[in-house]
Tab-separated table of C-alpha atoms in Angstrom:
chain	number	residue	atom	x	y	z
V	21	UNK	CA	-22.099	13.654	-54.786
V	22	UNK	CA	-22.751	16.791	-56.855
V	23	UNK	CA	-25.606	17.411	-59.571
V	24	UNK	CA	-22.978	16.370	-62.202
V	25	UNK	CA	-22.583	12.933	-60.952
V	26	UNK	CA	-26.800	12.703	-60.778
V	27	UNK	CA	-26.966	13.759	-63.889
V	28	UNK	CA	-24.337	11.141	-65.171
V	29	UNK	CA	-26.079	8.647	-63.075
V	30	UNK	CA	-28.889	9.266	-65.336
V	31	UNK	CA	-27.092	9.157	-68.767
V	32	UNK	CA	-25.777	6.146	-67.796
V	33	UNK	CA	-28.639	4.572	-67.231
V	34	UNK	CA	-29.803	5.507	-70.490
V	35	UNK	CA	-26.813	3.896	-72.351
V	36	UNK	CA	-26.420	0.807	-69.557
V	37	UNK	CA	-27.980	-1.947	-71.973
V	38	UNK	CA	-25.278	-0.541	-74.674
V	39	UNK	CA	-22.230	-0.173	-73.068
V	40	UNK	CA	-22.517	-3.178	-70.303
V	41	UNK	CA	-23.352	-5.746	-72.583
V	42	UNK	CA	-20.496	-8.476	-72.638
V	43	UNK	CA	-21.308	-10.357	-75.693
V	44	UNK	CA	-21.180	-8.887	-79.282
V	45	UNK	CA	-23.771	-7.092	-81.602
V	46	UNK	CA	-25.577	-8.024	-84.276
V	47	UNK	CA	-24.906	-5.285	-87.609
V	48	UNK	CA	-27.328	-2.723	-86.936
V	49	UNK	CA	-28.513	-3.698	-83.146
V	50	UNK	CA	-27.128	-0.770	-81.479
V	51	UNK	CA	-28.873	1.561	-83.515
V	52	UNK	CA	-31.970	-0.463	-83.080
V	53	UNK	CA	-31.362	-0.154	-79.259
V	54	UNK	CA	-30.774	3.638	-79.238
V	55	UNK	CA	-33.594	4.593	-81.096
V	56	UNK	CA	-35.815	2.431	-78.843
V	57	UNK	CA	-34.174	4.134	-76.004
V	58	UNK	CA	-35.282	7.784	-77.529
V	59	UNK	CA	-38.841	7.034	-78.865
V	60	UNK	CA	-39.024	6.853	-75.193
V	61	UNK	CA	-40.421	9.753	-72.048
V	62	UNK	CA	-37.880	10.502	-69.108
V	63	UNK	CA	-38.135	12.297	-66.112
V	64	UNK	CA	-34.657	13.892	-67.054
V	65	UNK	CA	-32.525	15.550	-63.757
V	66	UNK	CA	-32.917	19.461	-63.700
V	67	UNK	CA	-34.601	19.418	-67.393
V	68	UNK	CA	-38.020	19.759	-68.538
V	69	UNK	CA	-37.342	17.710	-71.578
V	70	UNK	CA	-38.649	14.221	-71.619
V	71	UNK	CA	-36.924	13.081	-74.200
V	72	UNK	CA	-33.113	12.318	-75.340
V	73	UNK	CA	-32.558	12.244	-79.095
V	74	UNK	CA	-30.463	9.885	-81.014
V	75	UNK	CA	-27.588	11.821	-81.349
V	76	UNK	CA	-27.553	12.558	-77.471
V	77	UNK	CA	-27.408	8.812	-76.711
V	78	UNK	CA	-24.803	8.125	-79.257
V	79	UNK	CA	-22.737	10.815	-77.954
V	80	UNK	CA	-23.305	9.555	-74.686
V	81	UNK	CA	-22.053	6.035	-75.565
V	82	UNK	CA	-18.933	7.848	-77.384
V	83	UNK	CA	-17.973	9.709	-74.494
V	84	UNK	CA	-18.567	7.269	-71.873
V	85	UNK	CA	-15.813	4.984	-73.753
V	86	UNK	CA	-13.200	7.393	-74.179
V	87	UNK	CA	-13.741	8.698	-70.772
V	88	UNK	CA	-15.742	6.653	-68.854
V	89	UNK	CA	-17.764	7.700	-65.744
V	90	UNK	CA	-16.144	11.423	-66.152
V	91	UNK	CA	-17.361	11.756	-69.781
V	92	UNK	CA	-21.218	11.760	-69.201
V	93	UNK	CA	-21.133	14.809	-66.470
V	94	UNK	CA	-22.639	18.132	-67.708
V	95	UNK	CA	-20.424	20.972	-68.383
V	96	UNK	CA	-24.072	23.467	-67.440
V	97	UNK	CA	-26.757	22.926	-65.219
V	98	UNK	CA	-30.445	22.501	-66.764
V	99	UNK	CA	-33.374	24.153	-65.093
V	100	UNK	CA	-35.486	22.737	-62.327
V	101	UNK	CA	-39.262	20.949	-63.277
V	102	UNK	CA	-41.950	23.400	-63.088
V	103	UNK	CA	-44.912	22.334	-60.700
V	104	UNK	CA	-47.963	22.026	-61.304
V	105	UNK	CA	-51.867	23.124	-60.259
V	106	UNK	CA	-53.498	20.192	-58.217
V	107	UNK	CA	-56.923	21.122	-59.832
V	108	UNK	CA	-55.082	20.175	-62.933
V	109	UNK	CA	-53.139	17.083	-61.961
V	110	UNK	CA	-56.308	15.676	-60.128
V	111	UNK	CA	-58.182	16.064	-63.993
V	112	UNK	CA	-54.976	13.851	-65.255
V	113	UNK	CA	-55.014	11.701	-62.894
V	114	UNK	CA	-58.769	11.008	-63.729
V	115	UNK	CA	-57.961	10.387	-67.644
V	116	UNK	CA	-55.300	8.139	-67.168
V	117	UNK	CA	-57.492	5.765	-64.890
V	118	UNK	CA	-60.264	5.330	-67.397
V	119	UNK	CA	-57.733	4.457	-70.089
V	120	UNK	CA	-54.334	3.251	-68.555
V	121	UNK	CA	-52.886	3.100	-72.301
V	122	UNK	CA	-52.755	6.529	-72.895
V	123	UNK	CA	-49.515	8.216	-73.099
V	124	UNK	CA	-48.605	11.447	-71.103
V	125	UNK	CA	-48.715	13.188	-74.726
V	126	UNK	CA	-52.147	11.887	-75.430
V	127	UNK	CA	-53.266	13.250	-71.744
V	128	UNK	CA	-51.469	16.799	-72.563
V	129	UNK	CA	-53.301	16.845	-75.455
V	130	UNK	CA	-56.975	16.017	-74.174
V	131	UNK	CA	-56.030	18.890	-71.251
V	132	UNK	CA	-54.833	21.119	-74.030
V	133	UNK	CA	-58.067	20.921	-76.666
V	134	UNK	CA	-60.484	20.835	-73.224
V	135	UNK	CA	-58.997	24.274	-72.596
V	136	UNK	CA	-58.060	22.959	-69.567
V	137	UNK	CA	-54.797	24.258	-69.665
V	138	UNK	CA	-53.433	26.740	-72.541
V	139	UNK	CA	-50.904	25.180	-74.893
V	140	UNK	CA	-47.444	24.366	-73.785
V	141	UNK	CA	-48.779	25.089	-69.973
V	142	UNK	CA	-47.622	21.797	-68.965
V	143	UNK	CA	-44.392	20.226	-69.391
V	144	UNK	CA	-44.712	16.048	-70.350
V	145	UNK	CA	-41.568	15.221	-67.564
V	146	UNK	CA	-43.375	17.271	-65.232
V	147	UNK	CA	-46.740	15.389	-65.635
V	148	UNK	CA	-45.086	11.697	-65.665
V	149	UNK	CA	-43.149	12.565	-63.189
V	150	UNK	CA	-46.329	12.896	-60.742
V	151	UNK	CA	-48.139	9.981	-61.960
V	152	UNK	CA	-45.373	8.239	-61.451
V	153	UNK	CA	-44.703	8.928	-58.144
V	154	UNK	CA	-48.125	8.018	-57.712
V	155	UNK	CA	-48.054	4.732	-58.466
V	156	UNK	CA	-50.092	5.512	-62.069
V	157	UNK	CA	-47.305	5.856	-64.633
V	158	UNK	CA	-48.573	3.910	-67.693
V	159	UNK	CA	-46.276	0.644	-67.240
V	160	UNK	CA	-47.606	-0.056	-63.592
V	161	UNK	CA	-51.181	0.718	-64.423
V	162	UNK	CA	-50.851	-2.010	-67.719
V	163	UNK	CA	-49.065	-4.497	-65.628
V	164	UNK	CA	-51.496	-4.803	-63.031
V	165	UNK	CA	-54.116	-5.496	-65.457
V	166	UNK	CA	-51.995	-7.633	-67.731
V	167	UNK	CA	-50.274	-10.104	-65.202
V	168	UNK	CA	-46.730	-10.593	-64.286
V	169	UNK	CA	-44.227	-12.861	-66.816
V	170	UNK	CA	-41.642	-15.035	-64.727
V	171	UNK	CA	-38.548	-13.536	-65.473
V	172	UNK	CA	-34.919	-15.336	-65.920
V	173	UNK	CA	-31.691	-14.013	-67.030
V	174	UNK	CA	-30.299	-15.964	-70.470
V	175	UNK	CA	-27.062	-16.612	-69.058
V	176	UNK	CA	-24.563	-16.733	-66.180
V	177	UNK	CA	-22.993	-13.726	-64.840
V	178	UNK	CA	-25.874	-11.752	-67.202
V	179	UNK	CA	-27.872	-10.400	-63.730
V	180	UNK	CA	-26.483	-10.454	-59.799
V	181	UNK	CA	-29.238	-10.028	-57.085
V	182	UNK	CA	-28.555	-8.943	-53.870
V	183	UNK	CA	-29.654	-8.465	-50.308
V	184	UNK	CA	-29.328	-8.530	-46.426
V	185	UNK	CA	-30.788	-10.959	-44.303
V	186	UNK	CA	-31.313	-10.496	-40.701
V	187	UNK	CA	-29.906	-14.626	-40.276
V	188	UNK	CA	-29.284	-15.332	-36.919
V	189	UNK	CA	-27.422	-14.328	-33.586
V	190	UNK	CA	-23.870	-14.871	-31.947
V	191	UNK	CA	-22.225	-14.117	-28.743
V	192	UNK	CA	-21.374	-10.669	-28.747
V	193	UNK	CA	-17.842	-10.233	-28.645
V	194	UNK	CA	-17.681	-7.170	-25.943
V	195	UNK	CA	-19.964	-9.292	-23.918
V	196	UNK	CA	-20.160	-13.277	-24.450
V	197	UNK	CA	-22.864	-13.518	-22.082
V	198	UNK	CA	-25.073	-11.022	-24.798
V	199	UNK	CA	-26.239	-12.414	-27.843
V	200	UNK	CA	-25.512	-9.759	-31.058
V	201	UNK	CA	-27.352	-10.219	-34.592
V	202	UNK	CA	-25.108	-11.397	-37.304
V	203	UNK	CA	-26.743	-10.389	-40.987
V	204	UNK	CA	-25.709	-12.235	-43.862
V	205	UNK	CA	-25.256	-10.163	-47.288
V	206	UNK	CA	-25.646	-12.465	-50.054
V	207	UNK	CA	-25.055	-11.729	-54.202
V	208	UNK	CA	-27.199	-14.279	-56.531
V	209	UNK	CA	-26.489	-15.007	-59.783
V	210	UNK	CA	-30.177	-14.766	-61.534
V	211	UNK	CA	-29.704	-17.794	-64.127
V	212	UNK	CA	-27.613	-20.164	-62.171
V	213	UNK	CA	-28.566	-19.665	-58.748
V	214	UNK	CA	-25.234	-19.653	-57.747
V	215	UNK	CA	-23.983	-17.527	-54.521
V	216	UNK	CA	-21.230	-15.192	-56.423
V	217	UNK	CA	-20.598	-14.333	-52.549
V	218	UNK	CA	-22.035	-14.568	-49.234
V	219	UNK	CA	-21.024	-13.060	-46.017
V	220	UNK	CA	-21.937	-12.230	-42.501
V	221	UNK	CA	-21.370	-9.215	-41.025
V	222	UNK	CA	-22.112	-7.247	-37.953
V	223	UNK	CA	-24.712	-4.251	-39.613
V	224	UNK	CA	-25.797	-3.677	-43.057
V	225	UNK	CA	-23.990	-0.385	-44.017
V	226	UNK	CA	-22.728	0.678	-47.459
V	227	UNK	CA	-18.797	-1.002	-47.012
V	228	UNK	CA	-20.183	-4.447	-46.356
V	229	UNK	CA	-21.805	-4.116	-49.289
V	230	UNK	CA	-18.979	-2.782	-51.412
V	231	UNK	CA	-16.674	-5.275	-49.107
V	232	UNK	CA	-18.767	-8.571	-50.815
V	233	UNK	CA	-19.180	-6.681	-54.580
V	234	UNK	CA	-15.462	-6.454	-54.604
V	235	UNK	CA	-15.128	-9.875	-53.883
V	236	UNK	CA	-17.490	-11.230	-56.163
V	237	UNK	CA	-15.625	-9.063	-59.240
V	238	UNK	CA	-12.283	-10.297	-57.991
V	239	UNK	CA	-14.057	-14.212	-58.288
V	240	UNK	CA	-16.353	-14.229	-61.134
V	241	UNK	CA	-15.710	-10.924	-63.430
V	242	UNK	CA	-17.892	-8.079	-64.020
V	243	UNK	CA	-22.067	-9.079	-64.598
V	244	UNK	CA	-24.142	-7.122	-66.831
V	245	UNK	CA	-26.440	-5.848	-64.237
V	246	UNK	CA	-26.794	-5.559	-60.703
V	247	UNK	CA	-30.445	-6.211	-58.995
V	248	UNK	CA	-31.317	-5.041	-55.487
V	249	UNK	CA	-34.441	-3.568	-53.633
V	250	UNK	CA	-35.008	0.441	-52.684
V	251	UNK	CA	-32.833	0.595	-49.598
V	252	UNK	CA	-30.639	3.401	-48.523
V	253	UNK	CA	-27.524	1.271	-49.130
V	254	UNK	CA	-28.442	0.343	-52.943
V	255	UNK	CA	-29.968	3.624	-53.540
V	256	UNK	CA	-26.729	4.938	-52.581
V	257	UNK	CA	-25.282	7.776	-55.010
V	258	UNK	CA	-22.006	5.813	-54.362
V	259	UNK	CA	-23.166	2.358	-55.607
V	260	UNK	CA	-24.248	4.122	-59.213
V	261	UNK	CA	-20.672	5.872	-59.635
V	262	UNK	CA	-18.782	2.374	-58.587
V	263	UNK	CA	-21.258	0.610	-61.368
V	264	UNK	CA	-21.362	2.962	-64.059
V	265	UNK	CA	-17.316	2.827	-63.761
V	266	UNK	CA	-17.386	-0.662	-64.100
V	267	UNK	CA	-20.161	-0.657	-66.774
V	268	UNK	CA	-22.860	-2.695	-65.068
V	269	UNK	CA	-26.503	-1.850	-65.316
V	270	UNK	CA	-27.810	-0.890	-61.550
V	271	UNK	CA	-31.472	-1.221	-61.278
V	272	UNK	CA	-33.833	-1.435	-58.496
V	273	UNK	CA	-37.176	-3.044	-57.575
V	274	UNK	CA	-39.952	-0.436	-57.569
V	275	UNK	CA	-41.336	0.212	-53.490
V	276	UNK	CA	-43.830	-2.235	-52.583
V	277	UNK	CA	-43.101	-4.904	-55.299
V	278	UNK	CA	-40.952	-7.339	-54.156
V	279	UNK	CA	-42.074	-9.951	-56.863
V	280	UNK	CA	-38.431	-9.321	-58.448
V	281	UNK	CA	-36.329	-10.443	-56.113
V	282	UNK	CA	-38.027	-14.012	-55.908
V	283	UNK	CA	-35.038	-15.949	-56.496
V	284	UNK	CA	-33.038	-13.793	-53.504
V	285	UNK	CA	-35.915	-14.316	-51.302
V	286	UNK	CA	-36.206	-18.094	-51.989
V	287	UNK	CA	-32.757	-18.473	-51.180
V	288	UNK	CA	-32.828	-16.319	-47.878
V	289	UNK	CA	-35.659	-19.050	-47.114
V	290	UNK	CA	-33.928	-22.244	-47.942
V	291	UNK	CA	-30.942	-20.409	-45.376
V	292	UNK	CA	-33.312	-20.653	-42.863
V	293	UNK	CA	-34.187	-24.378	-43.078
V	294	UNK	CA	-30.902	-25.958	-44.145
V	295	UNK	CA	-27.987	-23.467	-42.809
V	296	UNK	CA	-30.175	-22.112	-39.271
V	297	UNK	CA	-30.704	-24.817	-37.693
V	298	UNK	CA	-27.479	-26.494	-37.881
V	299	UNK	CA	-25.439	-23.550	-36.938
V	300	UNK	CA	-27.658	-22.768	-33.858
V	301	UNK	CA	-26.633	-26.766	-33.198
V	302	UNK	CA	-22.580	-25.601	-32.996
V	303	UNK	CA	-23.300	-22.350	-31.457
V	304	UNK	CA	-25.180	-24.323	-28.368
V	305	UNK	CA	-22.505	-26.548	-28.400
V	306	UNK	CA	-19.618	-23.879	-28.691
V	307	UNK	CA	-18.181	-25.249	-31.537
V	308	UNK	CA	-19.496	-21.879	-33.159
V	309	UNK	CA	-19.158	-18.499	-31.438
V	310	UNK	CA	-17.476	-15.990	-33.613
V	311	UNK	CA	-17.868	-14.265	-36.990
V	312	UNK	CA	-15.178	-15.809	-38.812
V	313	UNK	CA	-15.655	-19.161	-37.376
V	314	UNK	CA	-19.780	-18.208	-39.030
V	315	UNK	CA	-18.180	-17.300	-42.425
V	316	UNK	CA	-15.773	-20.695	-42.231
V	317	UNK	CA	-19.572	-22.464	-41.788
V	318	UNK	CA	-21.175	-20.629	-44.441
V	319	UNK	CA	-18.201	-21.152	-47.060
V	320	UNK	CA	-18.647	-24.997	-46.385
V	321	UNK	CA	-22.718	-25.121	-46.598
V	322	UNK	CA	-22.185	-23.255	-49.950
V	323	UNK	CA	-19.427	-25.196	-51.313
V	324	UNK	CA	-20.331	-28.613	-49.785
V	325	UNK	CA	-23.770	-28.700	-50.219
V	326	UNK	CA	-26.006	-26.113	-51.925
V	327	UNK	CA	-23.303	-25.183	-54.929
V	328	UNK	CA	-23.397	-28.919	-55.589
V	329	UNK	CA	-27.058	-30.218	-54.911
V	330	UNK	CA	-29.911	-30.133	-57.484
V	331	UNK	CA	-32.023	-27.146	-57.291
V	332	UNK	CA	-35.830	-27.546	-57.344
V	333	UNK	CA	-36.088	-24.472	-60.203
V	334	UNK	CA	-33.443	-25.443	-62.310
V	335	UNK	CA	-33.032	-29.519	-61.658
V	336	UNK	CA	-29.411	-28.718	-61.903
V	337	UNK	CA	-26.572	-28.051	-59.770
V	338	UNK	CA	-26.071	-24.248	-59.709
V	339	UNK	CA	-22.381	-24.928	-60.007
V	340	UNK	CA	-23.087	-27.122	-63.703
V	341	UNK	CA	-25.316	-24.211	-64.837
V	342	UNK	CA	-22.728	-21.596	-63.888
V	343	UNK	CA	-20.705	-22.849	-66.710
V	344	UNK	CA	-20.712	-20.472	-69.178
V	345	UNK	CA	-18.658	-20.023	-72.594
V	346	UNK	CA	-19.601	-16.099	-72.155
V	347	UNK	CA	-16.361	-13.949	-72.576
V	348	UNK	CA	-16.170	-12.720	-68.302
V	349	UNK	CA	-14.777	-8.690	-67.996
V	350	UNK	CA	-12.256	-8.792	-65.625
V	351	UNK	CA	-10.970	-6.203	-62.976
V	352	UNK	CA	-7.952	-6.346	-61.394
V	353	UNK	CA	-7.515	-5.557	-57.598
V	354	UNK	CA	-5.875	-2.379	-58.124
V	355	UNK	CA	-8.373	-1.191	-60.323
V	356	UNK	CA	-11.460	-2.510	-58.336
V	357	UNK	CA	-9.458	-0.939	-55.174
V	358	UNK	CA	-9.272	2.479	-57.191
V	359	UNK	CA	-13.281	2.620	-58.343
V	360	UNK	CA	-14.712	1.803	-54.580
V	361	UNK	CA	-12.543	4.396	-53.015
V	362	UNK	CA	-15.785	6.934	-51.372
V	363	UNK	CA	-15.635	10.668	-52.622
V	364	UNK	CA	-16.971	13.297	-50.796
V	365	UNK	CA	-16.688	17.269	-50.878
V	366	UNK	CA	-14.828	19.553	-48.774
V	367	UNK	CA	-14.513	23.484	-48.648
V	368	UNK	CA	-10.545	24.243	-47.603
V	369	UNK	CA	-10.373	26.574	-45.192
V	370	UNK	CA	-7.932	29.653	-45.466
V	371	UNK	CA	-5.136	27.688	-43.623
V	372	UNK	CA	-5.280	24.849	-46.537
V	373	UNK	CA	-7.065	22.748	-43.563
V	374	UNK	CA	-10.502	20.556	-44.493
V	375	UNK	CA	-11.480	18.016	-41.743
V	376	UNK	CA	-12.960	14.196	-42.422
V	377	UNK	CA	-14.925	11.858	-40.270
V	378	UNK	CA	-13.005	13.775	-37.525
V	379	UNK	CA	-9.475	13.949	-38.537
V	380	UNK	CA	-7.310	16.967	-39.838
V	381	UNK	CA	-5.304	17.757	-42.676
V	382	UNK	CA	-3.891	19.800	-45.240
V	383	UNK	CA	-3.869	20.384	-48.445
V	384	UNK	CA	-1.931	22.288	-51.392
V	385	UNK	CA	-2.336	26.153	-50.026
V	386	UNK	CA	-3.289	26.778	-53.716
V	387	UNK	CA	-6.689	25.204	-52.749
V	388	UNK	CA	-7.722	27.760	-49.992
V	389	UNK	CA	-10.852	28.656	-49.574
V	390	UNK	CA	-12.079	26.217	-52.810
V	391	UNK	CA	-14.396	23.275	-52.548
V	392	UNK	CA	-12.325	20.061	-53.324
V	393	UNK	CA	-13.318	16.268	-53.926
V	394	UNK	CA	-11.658	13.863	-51.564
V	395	UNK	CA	-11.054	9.946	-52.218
V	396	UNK	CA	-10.341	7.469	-50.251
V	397	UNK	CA	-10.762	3.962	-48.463
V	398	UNK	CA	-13.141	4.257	-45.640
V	399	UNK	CA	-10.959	1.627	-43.731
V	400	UNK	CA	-7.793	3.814	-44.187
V	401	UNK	CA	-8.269	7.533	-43.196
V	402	UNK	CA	-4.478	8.092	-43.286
V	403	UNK	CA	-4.210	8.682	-46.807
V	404	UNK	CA	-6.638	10.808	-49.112
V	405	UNK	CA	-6.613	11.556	-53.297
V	406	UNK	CA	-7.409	15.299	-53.428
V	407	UNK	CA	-9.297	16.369	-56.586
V	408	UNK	CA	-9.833	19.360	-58.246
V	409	UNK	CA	-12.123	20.973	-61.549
V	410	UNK	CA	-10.612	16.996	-62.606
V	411	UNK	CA	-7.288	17.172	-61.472
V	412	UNK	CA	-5.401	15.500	-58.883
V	413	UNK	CA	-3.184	17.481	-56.557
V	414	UNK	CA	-0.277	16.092	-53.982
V	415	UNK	CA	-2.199	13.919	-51.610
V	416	UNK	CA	-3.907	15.336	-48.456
V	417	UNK	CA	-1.128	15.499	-45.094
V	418	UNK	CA	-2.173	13.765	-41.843
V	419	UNK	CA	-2.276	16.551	-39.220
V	420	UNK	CA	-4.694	14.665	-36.562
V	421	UNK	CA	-5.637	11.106	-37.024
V	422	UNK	CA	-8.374	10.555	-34.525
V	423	UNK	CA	-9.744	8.214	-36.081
V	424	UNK	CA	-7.662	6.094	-38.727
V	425	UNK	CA	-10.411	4.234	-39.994
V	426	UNK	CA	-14.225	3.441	-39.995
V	427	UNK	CA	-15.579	0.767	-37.966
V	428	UNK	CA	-14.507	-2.236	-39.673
V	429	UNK	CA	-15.636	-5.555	-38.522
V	430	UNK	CA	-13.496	-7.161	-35.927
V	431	UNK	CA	-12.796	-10.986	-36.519
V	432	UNK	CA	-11.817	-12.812	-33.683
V	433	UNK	CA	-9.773	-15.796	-34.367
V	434	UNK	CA	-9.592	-17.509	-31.062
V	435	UNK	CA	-10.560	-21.405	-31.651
V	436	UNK	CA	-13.964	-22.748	-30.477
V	437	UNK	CA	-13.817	-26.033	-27.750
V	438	UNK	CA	-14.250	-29.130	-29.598
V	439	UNK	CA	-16.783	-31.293	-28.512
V	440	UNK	CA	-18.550	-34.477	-29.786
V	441	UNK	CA	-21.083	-35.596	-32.493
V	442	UNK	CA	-21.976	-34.988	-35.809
V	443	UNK	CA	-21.056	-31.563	-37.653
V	444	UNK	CA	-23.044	-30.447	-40.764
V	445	UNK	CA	-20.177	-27.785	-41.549
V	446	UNK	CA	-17.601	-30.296	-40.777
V	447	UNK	CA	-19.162	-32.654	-42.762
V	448	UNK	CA	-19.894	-30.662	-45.865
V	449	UNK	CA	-15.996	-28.760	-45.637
V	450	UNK	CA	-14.535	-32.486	-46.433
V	451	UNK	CA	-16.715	-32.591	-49.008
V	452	UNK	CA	-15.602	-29.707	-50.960
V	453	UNK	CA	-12.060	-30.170	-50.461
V	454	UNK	CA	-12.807	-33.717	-52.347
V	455	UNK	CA	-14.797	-32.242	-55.047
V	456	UNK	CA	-13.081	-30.297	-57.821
V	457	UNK	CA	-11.766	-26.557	-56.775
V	458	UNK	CA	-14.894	-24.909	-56.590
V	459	UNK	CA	-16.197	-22.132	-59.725
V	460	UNK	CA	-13.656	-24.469	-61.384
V	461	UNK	CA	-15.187	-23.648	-64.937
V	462	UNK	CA	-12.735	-21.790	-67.081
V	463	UNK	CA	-14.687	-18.746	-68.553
V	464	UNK	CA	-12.831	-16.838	-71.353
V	465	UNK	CA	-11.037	-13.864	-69.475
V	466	UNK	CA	-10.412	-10.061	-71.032
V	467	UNK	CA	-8.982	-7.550	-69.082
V	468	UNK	CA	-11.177	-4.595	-67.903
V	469	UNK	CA	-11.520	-1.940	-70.748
């Protein structure tokens, strides 16, 4: 990913409660919104600014609807943050503890009229960008003396949380006799408690991840916002390009703070108590063994049981209080297929040659010796978009195909031993092919803008 695409990454995060929200505005909301959005201070990418005017954002919006993701990069590069002394920033620090209200402005200021600092020697984005990374920007220091609110989304589909949860452990497939550690990915919907999508998978790299997203799109449309914690795989620079092309709002829980992702937590918890236990029971009795046959089981427990059962929080089914009149964005798989594919930079050699993951090929000769974005499916090396200044050229020719494709997850579909006695999964499987289709709520569709 270049500076451009951080940079856009920011600007879309700016407009995100704008151009991702699903249901209509009130006359004269979206200004409201915007100019809330610039009264505000920003640590802006490669800028010592702190601010983005009005006009900015509604260009921003503007451009990011006629072109999407491609309309908010920069056509120049800003300059870098200045730094600052530490016999100054230790003085900051020291006003905003004894007053946790003041703004970075008001701080400047008191520095500025001490003759601490001459005028203009200190940039605001500079300043809140180190007491922020300190854990003393003015938000954290108020909310730790104010209290936390219990916070739920007003609708379904309005915020998906997600996670990884170390779950339990199967027979390894290169070596029965070795037990390997499945981890279950699960996406939450905030309001309804619903599982959009839960999976197991061998690791918890960036595809699985995209792998379940997809599949939650494909079943339940496009959310408003996406919630997940710090790690490398949500923090990824591909995960904000994939949502800011589908217009959903990424955000992230701040380091150390887990309070957020309550619901996701409960839910890993409830896992352990109601789904553990009885798959251990039909792994011991090798009715259980691979990673399909663990999905089958986990399908079932969602469908059968906890989609349909009363939840504590909400004293409703999450599959009653999924039903929502909202109007659901919808992606097709083609188009979904087209946003996830990865991009990554090459420099052709002179022979038109650029290597990936460890195969060869070639590319249009008119692109020696230029650096060139490549897409493509992680699971299918064999055929790569080739991009250039925003143009696509003829696709990239296979020349050595080590390796066709990324390590995808190997199912095996061999059929466990039957034995006797009582099956949860079995149990709660006949149940949900009795019940109505499940997600069988009819949410107004519109096609993906």
């Amino acid at each position: 990913m270049d500076n451009s695409d951080y940079l856009a990454a920011f600007r879309y995060g700016l407009i995100a409660p704008v151009v991702s929200r699903q249901t209509p505005f009130l006359p004269g909301e979206i200004k409201t919104l915007l100019e809330e959005i610039a009264s505000k201070h920003y640590t802006i990418p490669e800028s010592t600014r702190t601010r983005v005017s009005f006009r900015s954002l509604e260009r921003y919006v503007s451009d990011y609807r006629k072109h999407g993701w491609e309309g908010l990069k920069p056509k120049k590069r800003a300059p870098r943050h200045p730094s600052m002394p530490r016999s100054v920033l230790e003085m900051a620090v020291e006003l905003r503890k004894s007053r946790p209200e003041r703004s970075v402005e008001q701080i400047i200021y008191l520095l500025e009229t001490s003759n601490a600092v001459s005028q203009g020697a200190i940039a605001s984005s500079t300043l809140a960008r180190h007491l922020r990374n300190m854990g003393l920007s003015r938000k954290e220091m108020l909310t730790k003396t104010q209290g936390r609110k219990r916070f739920e989304a007003p609708d379904a589909h309005f915020l998906w949380q997600a996670d990884f949860q170390h779950t339990l452990y199967l027979p390894d497939p290169a070596d029965p006799k070795k037990r390997r550690k499945a981890i279950l990915f699960a996406i939450l919907d905030d309001y309804s408690r619903l599982i959009v999508h839960g999976e197991f998978y061998w690791d918890e790299r960036l595809p699985r991840l995209e792998d379940s997203l997809k599949k939650a799109l494909l079943k339940h449309g496009v959310p408003e916002q996406f919630y997940c914690d710090n790690g490398s795989v949500f923090s990824s620079h591909h995960l904000e390009r994939i949502c800011g092309k589908l217009g959903i709002r990424l955000s992230h829980s701040r380091p150390y703070r887990p309070e957020g992702r309550g619901k996701i937590e409960r839910l890993f918890r409830f896992v352990d108590t109601s789904f553990k236990h009885e798959a251990y029971l039909q792994i011991e009795n090798g009715r259980l063994s691979t990673l399909s046959e663990l999905n089958e089981a986990f399908t079932a427990w969602c469908e059968g049981y906890y989609h349909i059962r009363e939840h504590g929080s909400t004293h409703m089914t999450p599959l009653d209080r999924a039903k929502t009149d909202r109007v659901m964005r919808r992606s097709t798989l083609m188009e979904l297929t087209e946003v996830f594919l990865w991009e990554e930079n090459r420099k052709v050699d002179k022979s038109s040659c650029i290597s990936l993951y460890g195969n060869t090929y070639e590319v249009d000769p008119d692109l020696s010796s230029k650096k060139i974005a490549l897409r493509f499916d992680p699971f299918d090396l064999s055929l790569i978009q080739v991009w250039y200044e925003g143009k696509r050229f003829a696709d990239a020719t296979v020349l050595d195909l080590t390796r066709p494709a990324l390590e995808r997850v190997k199912k095996t579909e061999e059929l466990a031993p039957t034995t006797s006695g009582l099956n949860f999964f079995d149990l709660a499987e006949q149940k949900r092919r009795l019940a109505l289709p499940p997600f069988s709520y009819s949410p107004k569709e519109v096609p993906h803008a």
